[in-house]
PDB file of C-alpha atoms and ligand atoms in Angstrom:
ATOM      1  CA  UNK A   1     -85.743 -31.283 -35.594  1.00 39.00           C
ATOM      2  CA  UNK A   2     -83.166 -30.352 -38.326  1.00 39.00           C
ATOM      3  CA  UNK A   3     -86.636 -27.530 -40.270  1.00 45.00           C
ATOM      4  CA  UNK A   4     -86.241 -26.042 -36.837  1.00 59.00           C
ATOM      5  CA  UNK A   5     -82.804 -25.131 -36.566  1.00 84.00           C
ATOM      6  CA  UNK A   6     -81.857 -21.187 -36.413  1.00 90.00           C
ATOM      7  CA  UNK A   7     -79.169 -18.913 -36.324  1.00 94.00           C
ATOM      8  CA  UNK A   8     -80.176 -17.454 -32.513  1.00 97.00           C
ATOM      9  CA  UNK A   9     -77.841 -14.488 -31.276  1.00 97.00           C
ATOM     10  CA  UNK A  10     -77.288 -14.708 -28.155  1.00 97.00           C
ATOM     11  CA  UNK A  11     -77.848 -11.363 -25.724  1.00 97.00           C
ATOM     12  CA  UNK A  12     -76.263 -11.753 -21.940  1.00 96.00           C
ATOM     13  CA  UNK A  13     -73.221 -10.712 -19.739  1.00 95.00           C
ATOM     14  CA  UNK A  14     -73.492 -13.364 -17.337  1.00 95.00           C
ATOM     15  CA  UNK A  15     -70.879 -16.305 -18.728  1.00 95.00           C
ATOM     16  CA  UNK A  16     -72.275 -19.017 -16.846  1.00 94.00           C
ATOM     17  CA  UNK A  17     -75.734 -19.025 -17.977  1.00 94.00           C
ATOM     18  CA  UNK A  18     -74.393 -17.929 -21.408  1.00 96.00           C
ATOM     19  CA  UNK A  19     -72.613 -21.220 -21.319  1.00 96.00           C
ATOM     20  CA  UNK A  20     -75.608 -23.012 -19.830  1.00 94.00           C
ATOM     21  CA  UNK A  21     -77.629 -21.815 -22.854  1.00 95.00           C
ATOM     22  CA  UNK A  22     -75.210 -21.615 -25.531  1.00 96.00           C
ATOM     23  CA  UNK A  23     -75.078 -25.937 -24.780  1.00 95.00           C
ATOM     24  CA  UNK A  24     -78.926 -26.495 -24.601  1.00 94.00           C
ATOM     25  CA  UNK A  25     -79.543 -24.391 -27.856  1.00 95.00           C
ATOM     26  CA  UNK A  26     -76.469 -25.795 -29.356  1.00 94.00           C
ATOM     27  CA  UNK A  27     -77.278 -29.557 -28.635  1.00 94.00           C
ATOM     28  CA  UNK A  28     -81.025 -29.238 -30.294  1.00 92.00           C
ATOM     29  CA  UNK A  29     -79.599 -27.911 -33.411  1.00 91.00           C
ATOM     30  CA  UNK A  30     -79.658 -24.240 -33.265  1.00 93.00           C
ATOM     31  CA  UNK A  31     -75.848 -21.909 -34.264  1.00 93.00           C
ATOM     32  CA  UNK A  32     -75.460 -20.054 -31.198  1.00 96.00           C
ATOM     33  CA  UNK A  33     -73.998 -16.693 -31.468  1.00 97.00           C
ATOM     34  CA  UNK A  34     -72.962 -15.019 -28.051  1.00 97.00           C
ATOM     35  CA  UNK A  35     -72.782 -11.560 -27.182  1.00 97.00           C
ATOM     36  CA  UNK A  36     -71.987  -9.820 -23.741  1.00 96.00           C
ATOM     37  CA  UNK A  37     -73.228  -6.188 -24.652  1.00 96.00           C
ATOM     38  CA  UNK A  38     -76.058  -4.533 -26.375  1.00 95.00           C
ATOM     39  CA  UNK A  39     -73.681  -3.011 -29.179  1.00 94.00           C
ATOM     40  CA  UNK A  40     -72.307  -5.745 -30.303  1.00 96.00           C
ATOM     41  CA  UNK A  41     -75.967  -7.360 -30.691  1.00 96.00           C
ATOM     42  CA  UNK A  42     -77.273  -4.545 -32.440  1.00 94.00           C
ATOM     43  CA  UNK A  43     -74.331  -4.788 -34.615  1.00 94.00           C
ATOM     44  CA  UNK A  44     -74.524  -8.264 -34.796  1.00 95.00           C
ATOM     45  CA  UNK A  45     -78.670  -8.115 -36.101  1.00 93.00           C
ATOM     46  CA  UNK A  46     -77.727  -5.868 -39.047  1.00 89.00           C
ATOM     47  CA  UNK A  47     -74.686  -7.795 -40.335  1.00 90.00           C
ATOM     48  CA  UNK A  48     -75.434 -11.363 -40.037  1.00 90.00           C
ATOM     49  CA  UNK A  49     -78.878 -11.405 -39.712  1.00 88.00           C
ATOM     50  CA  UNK A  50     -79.690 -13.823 -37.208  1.00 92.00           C
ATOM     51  CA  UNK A  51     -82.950 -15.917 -37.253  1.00 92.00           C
ATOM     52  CA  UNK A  52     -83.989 -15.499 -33.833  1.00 95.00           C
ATOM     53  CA  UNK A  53     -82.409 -12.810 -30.779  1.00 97.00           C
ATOM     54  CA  UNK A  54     -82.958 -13.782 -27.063  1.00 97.00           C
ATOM     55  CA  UNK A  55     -82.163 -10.658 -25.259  1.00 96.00           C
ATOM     56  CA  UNK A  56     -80.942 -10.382 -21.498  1.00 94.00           C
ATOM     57  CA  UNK A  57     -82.533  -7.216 -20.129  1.00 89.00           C
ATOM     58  CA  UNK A  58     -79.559  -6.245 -17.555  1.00 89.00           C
ATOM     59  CA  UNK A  59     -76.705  -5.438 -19.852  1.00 92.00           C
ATOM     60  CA  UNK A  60     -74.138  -3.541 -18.997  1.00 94.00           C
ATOM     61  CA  UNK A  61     -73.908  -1.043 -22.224  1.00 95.00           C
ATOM     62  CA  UNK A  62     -77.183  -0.122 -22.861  1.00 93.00           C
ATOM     63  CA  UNK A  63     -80.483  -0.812 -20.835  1.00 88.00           C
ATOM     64  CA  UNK A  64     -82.348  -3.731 -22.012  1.00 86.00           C
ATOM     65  CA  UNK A  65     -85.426  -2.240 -23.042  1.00 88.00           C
ATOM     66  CA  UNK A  66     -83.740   0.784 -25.000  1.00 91.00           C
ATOM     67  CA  UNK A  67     -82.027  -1.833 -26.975  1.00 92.00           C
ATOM     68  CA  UNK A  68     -84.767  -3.691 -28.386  1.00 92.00           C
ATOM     69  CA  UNK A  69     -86.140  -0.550 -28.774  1.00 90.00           C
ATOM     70  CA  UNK A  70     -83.371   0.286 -31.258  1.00 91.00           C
ATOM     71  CA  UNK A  71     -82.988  -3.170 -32.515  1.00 91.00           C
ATOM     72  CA  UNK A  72     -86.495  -2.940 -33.923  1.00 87.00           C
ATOM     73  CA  UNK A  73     -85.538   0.372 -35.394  1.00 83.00           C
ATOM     74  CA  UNK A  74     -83.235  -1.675 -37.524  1.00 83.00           C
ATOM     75  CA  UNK A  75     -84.853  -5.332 -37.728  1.00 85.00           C
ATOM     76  CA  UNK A  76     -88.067  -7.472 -37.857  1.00 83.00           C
ATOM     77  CA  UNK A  77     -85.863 -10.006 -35.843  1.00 90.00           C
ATOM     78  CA  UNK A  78     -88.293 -12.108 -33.705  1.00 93.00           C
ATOM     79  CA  UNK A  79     -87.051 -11.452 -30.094  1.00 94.00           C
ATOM     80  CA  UNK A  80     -87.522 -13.168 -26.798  1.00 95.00           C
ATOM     81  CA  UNK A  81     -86.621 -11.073 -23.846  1.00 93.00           C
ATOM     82  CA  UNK A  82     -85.155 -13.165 -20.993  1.00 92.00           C
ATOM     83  CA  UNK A  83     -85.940 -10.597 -17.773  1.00 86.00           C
ATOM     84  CA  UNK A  84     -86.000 -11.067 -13.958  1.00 82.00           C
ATOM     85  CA  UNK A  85     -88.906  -7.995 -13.820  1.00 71.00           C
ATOM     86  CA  UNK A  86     -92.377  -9.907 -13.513  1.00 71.00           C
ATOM     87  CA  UNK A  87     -94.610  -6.353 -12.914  1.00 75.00           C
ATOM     88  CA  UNK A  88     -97.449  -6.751 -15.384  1.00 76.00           C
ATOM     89  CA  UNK A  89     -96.252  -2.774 -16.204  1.00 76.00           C
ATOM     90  CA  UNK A  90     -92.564  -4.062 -17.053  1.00 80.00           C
ATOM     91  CA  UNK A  91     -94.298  -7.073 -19.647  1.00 79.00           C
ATOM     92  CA  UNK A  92     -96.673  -4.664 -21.181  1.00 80.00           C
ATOM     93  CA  UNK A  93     -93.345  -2.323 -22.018  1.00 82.00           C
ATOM     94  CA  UNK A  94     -91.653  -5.134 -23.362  1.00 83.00           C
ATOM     95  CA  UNK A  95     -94.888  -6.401 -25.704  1.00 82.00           C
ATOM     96  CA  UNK A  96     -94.900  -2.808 -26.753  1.00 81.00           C
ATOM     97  CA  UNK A  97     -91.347  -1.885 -27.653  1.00 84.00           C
ATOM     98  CA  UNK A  98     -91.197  -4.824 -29.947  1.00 86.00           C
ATOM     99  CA  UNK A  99     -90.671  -8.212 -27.850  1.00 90.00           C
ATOM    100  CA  UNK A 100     -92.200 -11.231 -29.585  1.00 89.00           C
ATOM    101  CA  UNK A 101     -91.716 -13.278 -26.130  1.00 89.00           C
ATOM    102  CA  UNK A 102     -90.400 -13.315 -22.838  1.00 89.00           C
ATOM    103  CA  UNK A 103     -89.203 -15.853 -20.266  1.00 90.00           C
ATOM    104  CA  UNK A 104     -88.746 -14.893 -16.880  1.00 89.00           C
ATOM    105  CA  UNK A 105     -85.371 -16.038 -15.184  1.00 89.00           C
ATOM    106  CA  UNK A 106     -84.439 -18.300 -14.241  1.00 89.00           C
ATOM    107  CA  UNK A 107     -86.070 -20.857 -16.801  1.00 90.00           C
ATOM    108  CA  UNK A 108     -84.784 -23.949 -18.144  1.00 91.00           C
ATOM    109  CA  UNK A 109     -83.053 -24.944 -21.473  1.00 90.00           C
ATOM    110  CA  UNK A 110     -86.133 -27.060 -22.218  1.00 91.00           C
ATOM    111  CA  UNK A 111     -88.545 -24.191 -21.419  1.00 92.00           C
ATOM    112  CA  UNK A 112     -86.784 -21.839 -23.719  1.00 94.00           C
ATOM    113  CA  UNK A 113     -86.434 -23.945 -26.793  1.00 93.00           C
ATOM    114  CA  UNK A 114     -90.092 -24.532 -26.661  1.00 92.00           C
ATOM    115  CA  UNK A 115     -90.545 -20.620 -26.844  1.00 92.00           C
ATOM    116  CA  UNK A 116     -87.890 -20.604 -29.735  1.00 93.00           C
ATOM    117  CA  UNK A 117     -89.720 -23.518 -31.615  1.00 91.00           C
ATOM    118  CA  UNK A 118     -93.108 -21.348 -31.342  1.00 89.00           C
ATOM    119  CA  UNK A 119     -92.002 -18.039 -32.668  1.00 89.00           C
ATOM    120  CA  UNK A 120     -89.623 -19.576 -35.061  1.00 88.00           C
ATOM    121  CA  UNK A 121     -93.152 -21.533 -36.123  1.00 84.00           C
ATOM    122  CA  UNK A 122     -95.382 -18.241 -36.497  1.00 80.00           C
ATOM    123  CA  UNK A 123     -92.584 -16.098 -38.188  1.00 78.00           C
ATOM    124  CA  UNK A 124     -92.432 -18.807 -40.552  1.00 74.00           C
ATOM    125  CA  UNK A 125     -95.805 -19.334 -41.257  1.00 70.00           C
ATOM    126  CA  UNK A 126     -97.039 -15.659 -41.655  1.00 66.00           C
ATOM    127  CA  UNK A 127     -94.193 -16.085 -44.185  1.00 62.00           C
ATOM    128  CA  UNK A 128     -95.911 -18.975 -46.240  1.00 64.00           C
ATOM    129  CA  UNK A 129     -99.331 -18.821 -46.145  1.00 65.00           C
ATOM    130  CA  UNK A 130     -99.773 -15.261 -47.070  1.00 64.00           C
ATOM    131  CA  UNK A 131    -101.743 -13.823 -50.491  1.00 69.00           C
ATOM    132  CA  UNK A 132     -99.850 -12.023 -52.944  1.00 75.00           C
ATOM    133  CA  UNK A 133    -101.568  -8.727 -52.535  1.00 87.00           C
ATOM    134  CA  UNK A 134    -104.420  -6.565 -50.869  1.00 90.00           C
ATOM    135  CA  UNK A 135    -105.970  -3.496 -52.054  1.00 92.00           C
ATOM    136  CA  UNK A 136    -107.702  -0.708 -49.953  1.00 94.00           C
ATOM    137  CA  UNK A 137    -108.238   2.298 -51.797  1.00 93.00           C
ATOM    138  CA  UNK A 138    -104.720   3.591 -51.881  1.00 93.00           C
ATOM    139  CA  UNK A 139    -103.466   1.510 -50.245  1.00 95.00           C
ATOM    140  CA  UNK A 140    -101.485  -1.629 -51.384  1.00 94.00           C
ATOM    141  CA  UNK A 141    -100.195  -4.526 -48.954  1.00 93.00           C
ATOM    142  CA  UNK A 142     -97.833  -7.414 -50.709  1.00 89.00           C
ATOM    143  CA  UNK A 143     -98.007  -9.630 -47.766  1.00 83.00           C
ATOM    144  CA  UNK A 144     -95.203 -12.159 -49.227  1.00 77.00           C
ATOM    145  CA  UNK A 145     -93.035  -9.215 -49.893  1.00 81.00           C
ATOM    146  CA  UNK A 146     -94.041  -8.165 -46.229  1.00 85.00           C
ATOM    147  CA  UNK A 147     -94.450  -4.385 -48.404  1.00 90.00           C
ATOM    148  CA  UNK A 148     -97.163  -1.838 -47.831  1.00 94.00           C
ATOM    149  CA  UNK A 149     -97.132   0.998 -49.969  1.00 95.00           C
ATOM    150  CA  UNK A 150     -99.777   4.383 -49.498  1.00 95.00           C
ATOM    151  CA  UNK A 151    -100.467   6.129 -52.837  1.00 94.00           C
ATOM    152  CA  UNK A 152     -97.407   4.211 -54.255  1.00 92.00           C
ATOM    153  CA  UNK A 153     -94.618   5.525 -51.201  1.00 94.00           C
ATOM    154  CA  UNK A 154     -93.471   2.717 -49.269  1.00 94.00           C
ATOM    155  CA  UNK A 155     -94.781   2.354 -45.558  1.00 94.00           C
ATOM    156  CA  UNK A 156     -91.751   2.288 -43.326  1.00 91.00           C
ATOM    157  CA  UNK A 157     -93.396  -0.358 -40.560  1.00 89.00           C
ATOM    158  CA  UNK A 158     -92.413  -3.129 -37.986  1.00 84.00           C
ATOM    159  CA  UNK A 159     -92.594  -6.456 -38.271  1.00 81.00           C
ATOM    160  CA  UNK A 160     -96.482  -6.486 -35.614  1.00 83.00           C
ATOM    161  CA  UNK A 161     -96.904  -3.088 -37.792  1.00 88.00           C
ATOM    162  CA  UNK A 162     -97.241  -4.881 -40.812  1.00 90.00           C
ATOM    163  CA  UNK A 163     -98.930  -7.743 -39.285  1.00 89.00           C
ATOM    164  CA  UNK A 164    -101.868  -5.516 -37.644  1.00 92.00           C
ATOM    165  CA  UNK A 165    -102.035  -3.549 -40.825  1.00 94.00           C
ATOM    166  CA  UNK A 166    -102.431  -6.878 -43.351  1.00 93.00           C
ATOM    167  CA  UNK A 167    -105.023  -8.869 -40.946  1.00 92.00           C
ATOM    168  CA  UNK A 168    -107.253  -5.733 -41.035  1.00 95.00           C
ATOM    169  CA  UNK A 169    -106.964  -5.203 -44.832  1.00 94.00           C
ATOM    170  CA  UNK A 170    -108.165  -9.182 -45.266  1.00 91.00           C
ATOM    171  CA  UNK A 171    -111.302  -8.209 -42.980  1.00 92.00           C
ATOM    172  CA  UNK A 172    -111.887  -4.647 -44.670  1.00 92.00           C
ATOM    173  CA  UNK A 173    -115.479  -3.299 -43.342  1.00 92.00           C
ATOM    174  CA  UNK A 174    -115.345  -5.980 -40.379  1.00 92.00           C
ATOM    175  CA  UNK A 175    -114.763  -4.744 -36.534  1.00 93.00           C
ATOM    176  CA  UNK A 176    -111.968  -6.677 -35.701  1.00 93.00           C
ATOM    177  CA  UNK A 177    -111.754  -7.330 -31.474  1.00 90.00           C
ATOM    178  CA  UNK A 178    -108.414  -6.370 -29.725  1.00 86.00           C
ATOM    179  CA  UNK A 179    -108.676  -9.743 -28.427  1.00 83.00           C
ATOM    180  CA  UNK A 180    -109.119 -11.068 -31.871  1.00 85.00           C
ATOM    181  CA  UNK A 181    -105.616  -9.465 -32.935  1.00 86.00           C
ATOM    182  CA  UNK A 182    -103.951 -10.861 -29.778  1.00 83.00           C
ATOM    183  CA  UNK A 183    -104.678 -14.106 -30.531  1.00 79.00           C
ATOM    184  CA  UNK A 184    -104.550 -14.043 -34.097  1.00 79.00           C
ATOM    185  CA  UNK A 185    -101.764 -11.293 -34.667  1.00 80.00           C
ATOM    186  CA  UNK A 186     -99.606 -12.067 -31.658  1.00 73.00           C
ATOM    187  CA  UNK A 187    -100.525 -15.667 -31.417  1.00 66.00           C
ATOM    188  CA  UNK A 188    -101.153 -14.685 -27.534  1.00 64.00           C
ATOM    189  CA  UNK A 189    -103.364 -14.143 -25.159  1.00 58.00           C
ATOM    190  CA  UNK A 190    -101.476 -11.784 -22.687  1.00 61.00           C
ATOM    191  CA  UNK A 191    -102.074  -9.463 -19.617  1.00 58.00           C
ATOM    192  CA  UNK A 192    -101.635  -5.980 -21.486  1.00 61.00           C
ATOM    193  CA  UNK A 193    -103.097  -6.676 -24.546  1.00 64.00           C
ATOM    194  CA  UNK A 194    -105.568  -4.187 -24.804  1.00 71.00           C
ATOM    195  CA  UNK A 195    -102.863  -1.408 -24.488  1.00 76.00           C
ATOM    196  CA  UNK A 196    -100.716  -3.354 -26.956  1.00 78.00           C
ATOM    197  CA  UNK A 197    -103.012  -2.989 -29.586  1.00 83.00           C
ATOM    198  CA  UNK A 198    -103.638   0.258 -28.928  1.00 85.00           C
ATOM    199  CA  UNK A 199    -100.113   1.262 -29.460  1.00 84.00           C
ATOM    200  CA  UNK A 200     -99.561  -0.294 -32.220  1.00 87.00           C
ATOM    201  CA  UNK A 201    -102.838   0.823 -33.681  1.00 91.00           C
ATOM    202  CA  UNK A 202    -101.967   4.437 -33.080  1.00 91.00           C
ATOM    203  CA  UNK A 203     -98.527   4.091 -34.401  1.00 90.00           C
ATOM    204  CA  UNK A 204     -99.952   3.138 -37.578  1.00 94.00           C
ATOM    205  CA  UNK A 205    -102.460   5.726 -37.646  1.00 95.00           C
ATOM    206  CA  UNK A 206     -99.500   7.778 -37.857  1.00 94.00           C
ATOM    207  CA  UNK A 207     -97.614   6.142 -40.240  1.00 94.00           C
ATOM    208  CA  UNK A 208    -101.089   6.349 -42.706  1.00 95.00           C
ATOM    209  CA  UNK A 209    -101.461  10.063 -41.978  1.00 94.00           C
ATOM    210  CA  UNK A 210    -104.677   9.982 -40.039  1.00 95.00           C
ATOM    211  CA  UNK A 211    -105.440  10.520 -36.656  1.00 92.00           C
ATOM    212  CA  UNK A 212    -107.820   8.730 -34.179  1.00 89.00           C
ATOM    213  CA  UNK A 213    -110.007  11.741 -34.792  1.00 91.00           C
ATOM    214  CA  UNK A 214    -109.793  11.758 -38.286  1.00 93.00           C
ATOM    215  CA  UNK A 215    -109.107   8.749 -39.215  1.00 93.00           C
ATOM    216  CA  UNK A 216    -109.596   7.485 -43.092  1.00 95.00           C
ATOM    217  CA  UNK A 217    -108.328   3.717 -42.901  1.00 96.00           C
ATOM    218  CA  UNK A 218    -108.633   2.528 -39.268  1.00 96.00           C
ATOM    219  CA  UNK A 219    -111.973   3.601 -37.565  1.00 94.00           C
ATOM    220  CA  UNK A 220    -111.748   2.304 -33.671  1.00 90.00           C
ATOM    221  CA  UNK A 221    -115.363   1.084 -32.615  1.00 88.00           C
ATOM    222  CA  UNK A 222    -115.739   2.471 -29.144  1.00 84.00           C
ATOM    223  CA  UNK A 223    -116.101  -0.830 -26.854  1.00 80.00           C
ATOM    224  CA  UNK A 224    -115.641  -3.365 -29.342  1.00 85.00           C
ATOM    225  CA  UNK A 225    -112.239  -3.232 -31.757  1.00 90.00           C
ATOM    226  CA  UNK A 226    -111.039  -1.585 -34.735  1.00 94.00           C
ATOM    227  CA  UNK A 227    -112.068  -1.693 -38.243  1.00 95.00           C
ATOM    228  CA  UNK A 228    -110.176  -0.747 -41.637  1.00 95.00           C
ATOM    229  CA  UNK A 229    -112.402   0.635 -44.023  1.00 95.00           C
ATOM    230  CA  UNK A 230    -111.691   2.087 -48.034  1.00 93.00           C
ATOM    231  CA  UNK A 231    -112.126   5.946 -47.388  1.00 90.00           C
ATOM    232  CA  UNK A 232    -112.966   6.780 -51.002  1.00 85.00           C
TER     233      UNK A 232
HETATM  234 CA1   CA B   1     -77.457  -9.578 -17.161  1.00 59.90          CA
END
């Protein structure tokens, strides 16, 4: 369908399934851009801004994980990893450095695009259907904007970051389940997720200058989930 159609960079040394892929993406609408090494994708992400990055995990530059690692440094970029590891440790890695998705090889061109078509659909939407702004305390999150600012200094946060941050700040005072923010937040319901959240939730604890045991915005409820509160 034409709404569908993305600008995917393309992430994998191996030039026949490159070619395999590159055809199936190609022939359901989507620009294919290929690259053979992790540099060139990371340089690719920050000058052309693609819509959508599926990302071989055996490159030959840079390991696979480091480089989403830095690609998120740089980009909210939705990202499927394509990997031949299947160890539940391996997945919950991937979730946590960043990965919206993964497919495990080999899969088919009709399995992938329907894992393009759903993150391309909940980037979107989270896009659309958000309110214009949320106050908590100091705190202000512009979800359109995708901006949070603390006491008026911008919050430097990923894409799931931001996400985690703005679907607590809707439910201010309410204890929000990790499973709650898998499904909603992440759209998943994954092996892994409790660490997942837990990550994420800590990272933001950082980037809001509290700590688990002082926290001001995000008070964990031992047991159940995590609620954001207004500390004044
Ligand atoms: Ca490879």
């Amino acid at each position: 369908m034409v709404y569908a159609m993305a600008m995917i960079l393309l992430v994998e040394d191996d030039r026949i399934i490159t070619a395999a892929l590159s055809r199936a993406l190609t022939d359901a609408g989507h620009v294919v851009r290929p690259v053979g090494r992790a540099g060139d994708a990371l340089k690719v992400v920050t000058d052309e801004r693609p819509d959508l990055v599926i990302l071989d995990l055996g490159l030959p530059d840079i390991d696979g994980l480091d480089a989403l690692r830095m690609m998120r440094s740089v980009s909210d970029v939705p990202v499927i990893v394509a990997t031949a590891r299947r160890a539940e440790a391996d997945i919950i890695s991937l979730l946590s450095a960043g990965a919206d998705d993964y497919v495990t090889k080999p899969f088919s061109g009709g399995h992938i695009l329907a894992r393009i078509a759903a993150v391309l659909r909940r980037s979107r939407s989270t896009a659309a259907a958000a309110p214009s702004a949320i106050t908590v305390g100091e705190l202000v999150i512009s979800p359109r904007q995708r901006r949070a600012e603390l006491r008026g200094q911008p919050l430097q946060l990923t894409r799931r970051e931001f996400d985690v941050l703005a679907y607590l700040a809707e439910r201010v005072g309410q204890v929000i389940s990790r499973r709650e923010l898998m499904n909603e937040v992440w759209n998943q319901a994954r092996i892994g997720e409790e660490q997942t959240i837990d990550v994420h939730i800590s990272w933001l604890r950082r980037k809001l200058g509290e700590t688990a045991a002082q926290p001001r915005f995000l008070h964990t409820v031992r047991g159940v989930g995590v609620m954001m509160v207004d500390p004044r």
